[in-house]
Coordinates of N, CA and C in Angstrom, one line a residue:
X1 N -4.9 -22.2 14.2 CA -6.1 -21.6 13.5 C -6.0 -21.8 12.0
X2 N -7.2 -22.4 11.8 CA -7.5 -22.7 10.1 C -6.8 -20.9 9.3
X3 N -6.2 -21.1 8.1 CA -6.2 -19.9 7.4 C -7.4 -19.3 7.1
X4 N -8.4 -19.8 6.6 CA -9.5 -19.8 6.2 C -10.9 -18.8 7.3
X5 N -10.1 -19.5 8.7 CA -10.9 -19.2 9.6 C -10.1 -17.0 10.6
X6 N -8.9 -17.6 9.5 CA -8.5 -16.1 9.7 C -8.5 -14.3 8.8
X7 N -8.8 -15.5 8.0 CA -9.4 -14.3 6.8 C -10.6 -13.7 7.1
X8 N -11.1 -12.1 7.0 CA -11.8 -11.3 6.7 C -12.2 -10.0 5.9
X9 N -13.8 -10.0 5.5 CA -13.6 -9.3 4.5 C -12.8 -7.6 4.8
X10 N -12.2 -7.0 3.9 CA -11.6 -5.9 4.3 C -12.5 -5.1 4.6
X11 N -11.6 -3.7 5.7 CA -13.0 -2.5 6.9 C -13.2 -1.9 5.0
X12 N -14.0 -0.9 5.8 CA -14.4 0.2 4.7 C -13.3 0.8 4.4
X13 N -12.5 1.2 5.7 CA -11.0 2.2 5.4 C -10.2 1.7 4.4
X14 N -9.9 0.6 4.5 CA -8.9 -0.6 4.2 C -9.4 -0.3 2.2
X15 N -10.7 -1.0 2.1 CA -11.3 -1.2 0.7 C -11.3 0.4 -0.1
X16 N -11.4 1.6 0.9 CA -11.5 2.8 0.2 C -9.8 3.3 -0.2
X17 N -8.9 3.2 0.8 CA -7.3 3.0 0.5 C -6.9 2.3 -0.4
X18 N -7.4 1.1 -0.4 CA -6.8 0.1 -1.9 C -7.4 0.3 -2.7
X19 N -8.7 0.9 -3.2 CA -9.7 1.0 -4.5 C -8.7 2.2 -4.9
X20 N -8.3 3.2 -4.2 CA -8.3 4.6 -4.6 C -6.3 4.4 -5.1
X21 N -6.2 3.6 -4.7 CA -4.4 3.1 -4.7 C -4.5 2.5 -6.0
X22 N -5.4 1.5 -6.3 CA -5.6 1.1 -7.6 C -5.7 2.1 -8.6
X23 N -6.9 2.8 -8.7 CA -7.4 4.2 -9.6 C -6.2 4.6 -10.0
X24 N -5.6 5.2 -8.9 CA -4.6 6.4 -9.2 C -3.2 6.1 -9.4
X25 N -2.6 4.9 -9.8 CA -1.6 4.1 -9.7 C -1.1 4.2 -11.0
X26 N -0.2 3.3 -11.4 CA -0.4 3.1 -13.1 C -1.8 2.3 -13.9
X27 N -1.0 1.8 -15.0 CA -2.1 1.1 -15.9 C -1.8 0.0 -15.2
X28 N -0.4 -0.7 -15.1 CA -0.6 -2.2 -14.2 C -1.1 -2.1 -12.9
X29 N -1.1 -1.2 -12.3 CA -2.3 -0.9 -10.6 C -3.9 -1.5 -11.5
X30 N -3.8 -0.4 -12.1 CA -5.4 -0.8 -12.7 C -5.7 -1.9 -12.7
X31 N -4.8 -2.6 -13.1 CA -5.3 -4.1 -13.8 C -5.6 -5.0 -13.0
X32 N -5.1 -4.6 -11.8 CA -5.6 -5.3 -10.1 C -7.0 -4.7 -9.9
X33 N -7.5 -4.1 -10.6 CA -8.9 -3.4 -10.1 C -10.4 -4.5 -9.7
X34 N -10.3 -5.9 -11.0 CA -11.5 -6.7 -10.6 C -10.9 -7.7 -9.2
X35 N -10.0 -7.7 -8.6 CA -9.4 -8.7 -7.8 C -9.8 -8.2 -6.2
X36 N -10.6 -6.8 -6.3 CA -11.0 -6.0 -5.1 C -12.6 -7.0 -4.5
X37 N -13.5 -7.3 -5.7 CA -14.4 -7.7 -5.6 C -14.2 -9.5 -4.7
X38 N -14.7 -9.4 -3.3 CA -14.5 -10.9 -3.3 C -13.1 -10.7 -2.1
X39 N -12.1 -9.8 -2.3 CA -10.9 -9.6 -1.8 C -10.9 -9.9 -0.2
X40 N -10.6 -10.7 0.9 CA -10.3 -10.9 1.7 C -8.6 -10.6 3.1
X41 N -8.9 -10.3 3.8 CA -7.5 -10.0 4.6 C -7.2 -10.6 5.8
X42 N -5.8 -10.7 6.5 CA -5.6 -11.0 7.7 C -4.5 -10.0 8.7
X43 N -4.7 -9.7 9.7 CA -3.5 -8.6 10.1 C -2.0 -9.2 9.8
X44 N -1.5 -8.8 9.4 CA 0.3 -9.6 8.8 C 1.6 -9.0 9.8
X45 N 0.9 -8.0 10.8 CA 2.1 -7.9 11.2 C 1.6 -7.7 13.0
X46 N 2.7 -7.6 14.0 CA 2.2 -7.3 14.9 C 2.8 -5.9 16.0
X47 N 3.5 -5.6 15.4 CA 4.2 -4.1 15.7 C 3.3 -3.0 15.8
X48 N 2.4 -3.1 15.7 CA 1.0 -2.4 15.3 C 0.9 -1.2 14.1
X49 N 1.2 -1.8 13.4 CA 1.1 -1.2 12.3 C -0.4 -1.6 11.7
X50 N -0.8 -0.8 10.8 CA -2.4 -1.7 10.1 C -2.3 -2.1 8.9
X51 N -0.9 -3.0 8.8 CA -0.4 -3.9 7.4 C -1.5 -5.0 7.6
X52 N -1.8 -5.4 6.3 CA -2.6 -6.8 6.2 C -2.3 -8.1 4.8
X53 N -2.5 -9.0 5.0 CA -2.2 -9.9 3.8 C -3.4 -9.6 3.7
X54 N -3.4 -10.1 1.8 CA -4.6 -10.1 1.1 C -4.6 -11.6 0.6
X55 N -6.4 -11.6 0.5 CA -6.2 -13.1 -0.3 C -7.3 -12.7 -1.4
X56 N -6.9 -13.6 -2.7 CA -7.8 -12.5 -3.7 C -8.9 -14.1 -3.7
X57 N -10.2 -13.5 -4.4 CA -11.0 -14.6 -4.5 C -10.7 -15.7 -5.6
X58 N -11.1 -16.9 -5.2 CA -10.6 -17.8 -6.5 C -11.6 -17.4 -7.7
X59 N -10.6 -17.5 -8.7 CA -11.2 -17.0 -10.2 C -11.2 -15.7 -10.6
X60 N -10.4 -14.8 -9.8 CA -10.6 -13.5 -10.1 C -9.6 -13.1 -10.9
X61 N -9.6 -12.3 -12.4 CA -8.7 -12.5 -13.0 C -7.3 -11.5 -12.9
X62 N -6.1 -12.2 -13.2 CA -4.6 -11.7 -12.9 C -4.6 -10.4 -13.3
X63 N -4.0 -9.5 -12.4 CA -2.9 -8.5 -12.6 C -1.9 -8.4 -13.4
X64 N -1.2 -7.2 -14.1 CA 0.0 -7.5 -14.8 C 1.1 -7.8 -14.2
X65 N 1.8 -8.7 -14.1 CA 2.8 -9.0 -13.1 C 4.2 -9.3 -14.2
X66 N 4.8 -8.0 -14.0 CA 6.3 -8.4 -14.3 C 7.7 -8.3 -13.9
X67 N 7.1 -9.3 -13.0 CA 7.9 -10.0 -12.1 C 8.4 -9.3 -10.7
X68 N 8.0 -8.0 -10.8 CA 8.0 -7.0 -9.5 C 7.4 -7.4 -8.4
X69 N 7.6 -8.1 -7.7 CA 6.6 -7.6 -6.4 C 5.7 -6.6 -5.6
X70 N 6.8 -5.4 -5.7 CA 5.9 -4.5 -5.0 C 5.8 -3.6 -7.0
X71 N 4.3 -3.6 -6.3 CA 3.5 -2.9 -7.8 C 3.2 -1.1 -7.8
X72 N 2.5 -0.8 -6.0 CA 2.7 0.2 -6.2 C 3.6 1.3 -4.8
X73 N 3.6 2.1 -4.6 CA 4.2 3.0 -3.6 C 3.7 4.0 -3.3
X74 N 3.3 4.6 -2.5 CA 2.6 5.8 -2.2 C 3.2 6.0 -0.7
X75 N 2.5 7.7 -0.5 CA 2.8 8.2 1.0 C 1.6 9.0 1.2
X76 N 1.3 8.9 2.1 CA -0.1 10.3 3.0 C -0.2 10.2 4.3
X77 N -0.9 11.0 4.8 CA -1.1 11.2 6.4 C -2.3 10.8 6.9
X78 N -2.2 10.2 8.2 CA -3.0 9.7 8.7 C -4.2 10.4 9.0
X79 N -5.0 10.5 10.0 CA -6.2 11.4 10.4 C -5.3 12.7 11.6
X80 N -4.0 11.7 11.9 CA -3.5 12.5 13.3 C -2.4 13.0 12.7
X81 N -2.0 13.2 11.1 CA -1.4 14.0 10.3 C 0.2 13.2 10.6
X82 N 0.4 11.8 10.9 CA 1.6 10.7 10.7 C 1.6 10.3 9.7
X83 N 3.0 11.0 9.2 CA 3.1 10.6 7.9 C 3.4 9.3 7.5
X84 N 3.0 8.3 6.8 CA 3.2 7.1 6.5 C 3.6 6.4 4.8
X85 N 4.2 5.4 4.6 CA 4.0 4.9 3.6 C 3.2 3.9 3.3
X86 N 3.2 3.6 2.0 CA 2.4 2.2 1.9 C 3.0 1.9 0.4
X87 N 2.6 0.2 0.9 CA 3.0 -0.6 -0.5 C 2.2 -1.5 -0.9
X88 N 1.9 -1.6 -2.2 CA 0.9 -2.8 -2.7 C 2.3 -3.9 -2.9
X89 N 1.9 -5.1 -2.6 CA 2.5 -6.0 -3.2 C 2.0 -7.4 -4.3
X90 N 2.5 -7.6 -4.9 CA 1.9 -8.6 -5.8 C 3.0 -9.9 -6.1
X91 N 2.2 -11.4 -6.3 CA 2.9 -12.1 -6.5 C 2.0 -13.0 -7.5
X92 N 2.4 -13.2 -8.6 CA 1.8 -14.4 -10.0 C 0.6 -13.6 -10.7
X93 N 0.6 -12.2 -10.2 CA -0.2 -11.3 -10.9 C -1.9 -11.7 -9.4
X94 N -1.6 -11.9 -8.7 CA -2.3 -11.5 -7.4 C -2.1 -10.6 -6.2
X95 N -2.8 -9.9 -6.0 CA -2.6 -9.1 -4.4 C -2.5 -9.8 -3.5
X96 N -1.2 -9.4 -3.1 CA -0.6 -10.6 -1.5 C -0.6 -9.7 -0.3
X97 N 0.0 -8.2 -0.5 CA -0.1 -7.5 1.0 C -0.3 -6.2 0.7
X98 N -0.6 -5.4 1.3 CA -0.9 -3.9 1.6 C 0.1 -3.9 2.9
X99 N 1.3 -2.9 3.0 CA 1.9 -2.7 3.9 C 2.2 -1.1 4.4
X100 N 1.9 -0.8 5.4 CA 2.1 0.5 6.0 C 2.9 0.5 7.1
X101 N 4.0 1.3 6.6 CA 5.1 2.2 7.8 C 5.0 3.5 7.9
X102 N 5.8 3.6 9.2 CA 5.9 4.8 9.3 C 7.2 5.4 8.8
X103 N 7.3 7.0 8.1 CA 7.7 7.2 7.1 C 9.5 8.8 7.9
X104 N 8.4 8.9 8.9 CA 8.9 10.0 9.6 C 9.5 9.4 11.3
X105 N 8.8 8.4 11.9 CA 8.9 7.9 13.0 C 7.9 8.8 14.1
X106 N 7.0 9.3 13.4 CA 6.6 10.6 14.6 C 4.9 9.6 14.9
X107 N 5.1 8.9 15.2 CA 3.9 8.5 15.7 C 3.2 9.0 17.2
X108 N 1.9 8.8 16.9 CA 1.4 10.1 18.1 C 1.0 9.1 18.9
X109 N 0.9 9.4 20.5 CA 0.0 8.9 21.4 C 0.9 8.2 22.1
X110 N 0.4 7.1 23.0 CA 1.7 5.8 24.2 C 1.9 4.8 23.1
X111 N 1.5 4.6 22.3 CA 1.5 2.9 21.5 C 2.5 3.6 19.7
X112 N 2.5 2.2 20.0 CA 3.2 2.5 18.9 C 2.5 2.3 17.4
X113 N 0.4 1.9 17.8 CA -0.3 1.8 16.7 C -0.8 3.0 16.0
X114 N -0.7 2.6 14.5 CA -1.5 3.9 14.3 C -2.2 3.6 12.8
X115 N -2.8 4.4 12.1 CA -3.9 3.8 11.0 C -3.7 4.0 9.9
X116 N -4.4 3.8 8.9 CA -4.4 4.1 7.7 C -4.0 5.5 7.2
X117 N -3.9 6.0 6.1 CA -3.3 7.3 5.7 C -4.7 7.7 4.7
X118 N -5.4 8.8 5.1 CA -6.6 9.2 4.2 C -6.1 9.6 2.6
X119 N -7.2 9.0 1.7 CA -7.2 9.3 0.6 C -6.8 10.7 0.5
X120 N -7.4 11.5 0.7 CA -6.9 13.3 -0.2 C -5.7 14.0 0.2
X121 N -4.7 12.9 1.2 CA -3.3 13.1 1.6 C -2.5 12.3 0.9
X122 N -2.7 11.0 -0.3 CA -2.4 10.5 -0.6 C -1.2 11.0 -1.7
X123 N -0.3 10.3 -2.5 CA 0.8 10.6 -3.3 C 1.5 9.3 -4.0
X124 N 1.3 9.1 -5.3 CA 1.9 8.2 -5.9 C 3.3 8.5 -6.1
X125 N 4.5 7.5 -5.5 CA 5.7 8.0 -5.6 C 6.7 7.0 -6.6
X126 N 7.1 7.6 -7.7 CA 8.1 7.4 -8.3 C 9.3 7.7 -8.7
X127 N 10.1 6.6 -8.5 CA 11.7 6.5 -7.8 C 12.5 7.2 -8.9
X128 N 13.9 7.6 -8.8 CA 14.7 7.9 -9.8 C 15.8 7.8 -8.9
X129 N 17.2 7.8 -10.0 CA 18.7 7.8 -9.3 C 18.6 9.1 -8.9
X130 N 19.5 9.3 -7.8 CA 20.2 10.7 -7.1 C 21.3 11.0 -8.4
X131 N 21.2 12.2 -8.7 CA 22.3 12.5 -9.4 C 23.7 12.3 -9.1
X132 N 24.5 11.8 -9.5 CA 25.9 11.7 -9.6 C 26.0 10.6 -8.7
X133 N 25.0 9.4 -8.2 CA 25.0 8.2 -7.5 C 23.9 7.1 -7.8
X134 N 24.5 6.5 -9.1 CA 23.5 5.7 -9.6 C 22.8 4.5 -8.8
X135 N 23.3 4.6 -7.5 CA 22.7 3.4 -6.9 C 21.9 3.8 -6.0
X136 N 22.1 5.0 -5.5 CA 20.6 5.9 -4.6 C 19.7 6.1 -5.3
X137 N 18.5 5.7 -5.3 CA 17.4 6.2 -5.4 C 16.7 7.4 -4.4
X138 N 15.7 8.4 -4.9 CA 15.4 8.9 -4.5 C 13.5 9.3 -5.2
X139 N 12.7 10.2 -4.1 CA 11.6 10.0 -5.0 C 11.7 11.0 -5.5
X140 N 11.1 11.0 -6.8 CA 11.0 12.0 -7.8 C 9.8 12.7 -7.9
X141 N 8.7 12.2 -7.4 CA 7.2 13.1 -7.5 C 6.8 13.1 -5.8
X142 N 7.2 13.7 -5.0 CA 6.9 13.4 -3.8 C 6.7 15.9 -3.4
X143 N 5.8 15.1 -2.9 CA 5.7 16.8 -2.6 C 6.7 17.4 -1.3
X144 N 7.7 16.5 -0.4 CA 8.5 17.2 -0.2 C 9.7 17.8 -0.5
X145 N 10.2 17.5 -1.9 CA 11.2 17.3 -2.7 C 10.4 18.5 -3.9
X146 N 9.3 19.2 -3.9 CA 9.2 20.4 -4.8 C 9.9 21.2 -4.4
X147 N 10.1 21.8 -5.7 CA 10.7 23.6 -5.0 C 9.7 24.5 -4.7

């Protein structure tokens, strides 16, 4: 199969999850904001997860890219309240994947598929060391780590 002929435009779910992942991200999320317009996808994995590659339109202008791949991180729950993660990924200051796992293993139902995570469950998560083990990370703004 042609690549070309595997690409399609992103669902509504898909474009409301990544517009709203952009918004609420940092300023370098932001900067991925015109690259939505035009933005195309393909399913990237087959474990049934609802990860997709992105392909951004030609001429759409770069993202800040330094040198990170994954740009942003978040976690929210699905509609069936499975908690999940997701990651934006970027490469040469383009969107290359949107990837979603499962974050808890509690997936509901016989399959192992399950969907997107709704916006107003959403959570931008930023890493820090574990105290007294500078090579664990852990997340620092995540709502189950408040007191």
């Amino acid at each position: 199969m042609d690549k070309a002929e595997s690409l399609r435009p992103l669902t509504e779910e898909e474009l409301e999850l990544l517009h709203w992942m952009l918004e609420h991200g940092s300023e370098d999320l932001r900067s991925f904001l015109p690259q939505i317009e035009g933005i195309r996808a393909t399913r990237s994995c087959p474990c049934g997860c609802p990860s997709i590659r992105l392909e951004v339109a030609d001429g759409a202008s770069l993202g800040s890219d330094r040198g990170e791949r994954v740009v942003g991180d978040f976690e929210g729950k699905t509609d069936r309240g499975e908690l999940v993660g997701v990651l934006i990924f970027q490469s040469t200051g383009k969107l290359t994947d949107l990837e979603v796992y499962s974050m808890d293993g509690q997936i509901e139902g016989d399959s192992q598929e399950f969907g997107l995570p709704t916006t107003d469950s959403m959570n931008l998560l930023v890493w820090e060391p574990l105290p007294g083990h500078p090579n664990t990370w852990v997340p620092a703004k995540s709502p189950k780590l408040q007191a």
